[in-house]
């Protein structure tokens, strides 16, 4: 291999190798363990495998067809990984349908790979190639729809893009560049896709390094929601479900009740439930649960005046007498004992009349 070819191999393979390492990092070590990290890891791994196949095939045209089939198959996961990563990071909507999308892709590739392997049906794989790249483009366009508000900000004078929006647009633009390079491979060099990936990859890394203070939360789960509001119809439906399980199942009686447990019952992400309670109900999770506990305690005090107040507190979900008394007084303006005493006085006054 001539020196120029060695240099070309080095630069074209460098991005694929580092993308592979970074992809594994997001799978194994990135914290917190948020699903968006797995989508980003899958995106990097799929791109790296696809790019790696291009590099080795360019310098070794006799590469086994099984590697070509594997590399092209990995390409089918690039688009959906990009889309669901952006959906998980930039929107408050559910992204649980990823299992259906990825499941269909896996099943389809397994069936095609088994029935029509590349070494037996090379002509068919020309059509499979076009189908996979069409699928990639569809997901790129779907990702663009997710970022339409961010794109609009670019053309608005008084609008400023958030760091997370810039990151999302950069990933989208990088994917589009690589897709275009592969689509015009008949009019350019086949190694162009690998070189473009290396260029885009290190450009994004450079941007992250230069803006590390502003982008420190890019790979973390969002805890604040800014101006991203939950759709009114979606919020109303979730509130109805939330109140239903609180009334019918009385899950607030569980002294160890956590936000994540309620979110699982509603089949939504914890950050979405937290945002719902904060923005739409004007409360915090602990206060929201305590409100139900206090209402339950009031009912028990009225219906069972002989039960000890401490027992009522535990029955309603409080883990100590002090927390029960503090929460009760905060909401009702009096302690449970004073509330009970007032009820008895009213009862006596009513009987005298």
PDB file of N, CA and C in Angstrom, residues 213-247:
ATOM      1  N   UNK A 213     -18.967  24.007  28.728  1.00  0.00           N
ATOM      2  CA  UNK A 213     -19.728  24.554  29.855  1.00  0.00           C
ATOM      3  C   UNK A 213     -21.217  24.635  29.516  1.00  0.00           C
ATOM      4  N   UNK A 214     -21.509  25.003  28.269  1.00  0.00           N
ATOM      5  CA  UNK A 214     -22.903  25.142  27.867  1.00  0.00           C
ATOM      6  C   UNK A 214     -23.554  23.794  27.579  1.00  0.00           C
ATOM      7  N   UNK A 215     -22.739  22.805  27.264  1.00  0.00           N
ATOM      8  CA  UNK A 215     -23.295  21.515  26.847  1.00  0.00           C
ATOM      9  C   UNK A 215     -23.100  20.440  27.905  1.00  0.00           C
ATOM     10  N   UNK A 216     -22.875  20.860  29.143  1.00  0.00           N
ATOM     11  CA  UNK A 216     -22.600  19.876  30.198  1.00  0.00           C
ATOM     12  C   UNK A 216     -23.786  18.966  30.469  1.00  0.00           C
ATOM     13  N   UNK A 217     -24.987  19.399  30.081  1.00  0.00           N
ATOM     14  CA  UNK A 217     -26.179  18.580  30.337  1.00  0.00           C
ATOM     15  C   UNK A 217     -26.706  17.888  29.089  1.00  0.00           C
ATOM     16  N   UNK A 218     -25.986  17.959  27.991  1.00  0.00           N
ATOM     17  CA  UNK A 218     -26.491  17.383  26.733  1.00  0.00           C
ATOM     18  C   UNK A 218     -26.720  15.895  26.855  1.00  0.00           C
ATOM     19  N   UNK A 219     -25.806  15.180  27.513  1.00  0.00           N
ATOM     20  CA  UNK A 219     -25.909  13.728  27.592  1.00  0.00           C
ATOM     21  C   UNK A 219     -26.625  13.273  28.873  1.00  0.00           C
ATOM     22  N   UNK A 220     -27.177  14.230  29.639  1.00  0.00           N
ATOM     23  CA  UNK A 220     -27.889  13.881  30.856  1.00  0.00           C
ATOM     24  C   UNK A 220     -29.379  13.952  30.617  1.00  0.00           C
ATOM     25  N   UNK A 221     -30.130  13.284  31.456  1.00  0.00           N
ATOM     26  CA  UNK A 221     -31.581  13.373  31.401  1.00  0.00           C
ATOM     27  C   UNK A 221     -31.988  14.777  31.819  1.00  0.00           C
ATOM     28  N   UNK A 222     -32.979  15.327  31.151  1.00  0.00           N
ATOM     29  CA  UNK A 222     -33.421  16.674  31.458  1.00  0.00           C
ATOM     30  C   UNK A 222     -34.195  16.698  32.774  1.00  0.00           C
ATOM     31  N   UNK A 223     -33.881  17.703  33.605  1.00  0.00           N
ATOM     32  CA  UNK A 223     -34.618  17.864  34.838  1.00  0.00           C
ATOM     33  C   UNK A 223     -35.491  19.112  34.802  1.00  0.00           C
ATOM     34  N   UNK A 224     -35.204  19.994  33.886  1.00  0.00           N
ATOM     35  CA  UNK A 224     -36.000  21.189  33.705  1.00  0.00           C
ATOM     36  C   UNK A 224     -36.578  21.154  32.299  1.00  0.00           C
ATOM     37  N   UNK A 225     -37.712  21.825  32.120  1.00  0.00           N
ATOM     38  CA  UNK A 225     -38.434  21.648  30.869  1.00  0.00           C
ATOM     39  C   UNK A 225     -38.569  22.914  30.052  1.00  0.00           C
ATOM     40  N   UNK A 226     -38.150  24.020  30.611  1.00  0.00           N
ATOM     41  CA  UNK A 226     -38.186  25.245  29.837  1.00  0.00           C
ATOM     42  C   UNK A 226     -39.590  25.547  29.352  1.00  0.00           C
ATOM     43  N   UNK A 227     -39.686  25.885  28.048  1.00  0.00           N
ATOM     44  CA  UNK A 227     -40.976  26.250  27.485  1.00  0.00           C
ATOM     45  C   UNK A 227     -41.642  25.086  26.771  1.00  0.00           C
ATOM     46  N   UNK A 228     -41.178  23.859  27.011  1.00  0.00           N
ATOM     47  CA  UNK A 228     -41.760  22.687  26.358  1.00  0.00           C
ATOM     48  C   UNK A 228     -42.930  22.187  27.200  1.00  0.00           C
ATOM     49  N   UNK A 229     -44.119  22.515  26.810  1.00  0.00           N
ATOM     50  CA  UNK A 229     -45.312  22.167  27.554  1.00  0.00           C
ATOM     51  C   UNK A 229     -45.921  20.871  27.027  1.00  0.00           C
ATOM     52  N   UNK A 230     -46.580  20.162  27.926  1.00  0.00           N
ATOM     53  CA  UNK A 230     -47.287  18.960  27.525  1.00  0.00           C
ATOM     54  C   UNK A 230     -48.568  19.367  26.809  1.00  0.00           C
ATOM     55  N   UNK A 231     -48.879  18.672  25.744  1.00  0.00           N
ATOM     56  CA  UNK A 231     -50.106  18.932  25.005  1.00  0.00           C
ATOM     57  C   UNK A 231     -51.309  18.869  25.948  1.00  0.00           C
ATOM     58  N   UNK A 232     -52.262  19.803  25.786  1.00  0.00           N
ATOM     59  CA  UNK A 232     -53.393  19.918  26.712  1.00  0.00           C
ATOM     60  C   UNK A 232     -54.219  18.631  26.777  1.00  0.00           C
ATOM     61  N   UNK A 233     -54.484  18.032  25.625  1.00  0.00           N
ATOM     62  CA  UNK A 233     -55.276  16.802  25.609  1.00  0.00           C
ATOM     63  C   UNK A 233     -54.526  15.661  26.292  1.00  0.00           C
ATOM     64  N   UNK A 234     -53.226  15.582  26.020  1.00  0.00           N
ATOM     65  CA  UNK A 234     -52.409  14.546  26.649  1.00  0.00           C
ATOM     66  C   UNK A 234     -52.362  14.754  28.163  1.00  0.00           C
ATOM     67  N   UNK A 235     -52.206  16.021  28.585  1.00  0.00           N
ATOM     68  CA  UNK A 235     -52.142  16.330  30.012  1.00  0.00           C
ATOM     69  C   UNK A 235     -53.460  15.978  30.707  1.00  0.00           C
ATOM     70  N   UNK A 236     -54.580  16.319  30.073  1.00  0.00           N
ATOM     71  CA  UNK A 236     -55.883  16.028  30.665  1.00  0.00           C
ATOM     72  C   UNK A 236     -56.095  14.526  30.830  1.00  0.00           C
ATOM     73  N   UNK A 237     -55.677  13.769  29.821  1.00  0.00           N
ATOM     74  CA  UNK A 237     -55.837  12.311  29.887  1.00  0.00           C
ATOM     75  C   UNK A 237     -54.961  11.710  30.986  1.00  0.00           C
ATOM     76  N   UNK A 238     -53.732  12.215  31.110  1.00  0.00           N
ATOM     77  CA  UNK A 238     -52.824  11.707  32.136  1.00  0.00           C
ATOM     78  C   UNK A 238     -53.304  12.063  33.543  1.00  0.00           C
ATOM     79  N   UNK A 239     -53.822  13.276  33.706  1.00  0.00           N
ATOM     80  CA  UNK A 239     -54.331  13.699  35.014  1.00  0.00           C
ATOM     81  C   UNK A 239     -55.508  12.828  35.426  1.00  0.00           C
ATOM     82  N   UNK A 240     -56.371  12.518  34.470  1.00  0.00           N
ATOM     83  CA  UNK A 240     -57.528  11.657  34.769  1.00  0.00           C
ATOM     84  C   UNK A 240     -57.069  10.270  35.216  1.00  0.00           C
ATOM     85  N   UNK A 241     -56.064   9.717  34.518  1.00  0.00           N
ATOM     86  CA  UNK A 241     -55.534   8.401  34.892  1.00  0.00           C
ATOM     87  C   UNK A 241     -54.860   8.455  36.259  1.00  0.00           C
ATOM     88  N   UNK A 242     -54.127   9.539  36.493  1.00  0.00           N
ATOM     89  CA  UNK A 242     -53.420   9.695  37.762  1.00  0.00           C
ATOM     90  C   UNK A 242     -54.407   9.765  38.928  1.00  0.00           C
ATOM     91  N   UNK A 243     -55.450  10.562  38.779  1.00  0.00           N
ATOM     92  CA  UNK A 243     -56.439  10.685  39.848  1.00  0.00           C
ATOM     93  C   UNK A 243     -57.199   9.380  40.054  1.00  0.00           C
ATOM     94  N   UNK A 244     -57.389   8.647  38.964  1.00  0.00           N
ATOM     95  CA  UNK A 244     -58.116   7.384  39.050  1.00  0.00           C
ATOM     96  C   UNK A 244     -57.377   6.375  39.926  1.00  0.00           C
ATOM     97  N   UNK A 245     -56.055   6.236  39.690  1.00  0.00           N
ATOM     98  CA  UNK A 245     -55.304   5.261  40.482  1.00  0.00           C
ATOM     99  C   UNK A 245     -55.124   5.736  41.920  1.00  0.00           C
ATOM    100  N   UNK A 246     -55.119   7.048  42.120  1.00  0.00           N
ATOM    101  CA  UNK A 246     -55.005   7.563  43.479  1.00  0.00           C
ATOM    102  C   UNK A 246     -56.290   7.300  44.258  1.00  0.00           C
ATOM    103  N   UNK A 247     -57.441   7.476  43.606  1.00  0.00           N
ATOM    104  CA  UNK A 247     -58.734   7.275  44.280  1.00  0.00           C
ATOM    105  C   UNK A 247     -59.078   5.803  44.436  1.00  0.00           C
TER     106      UNK A 247
END
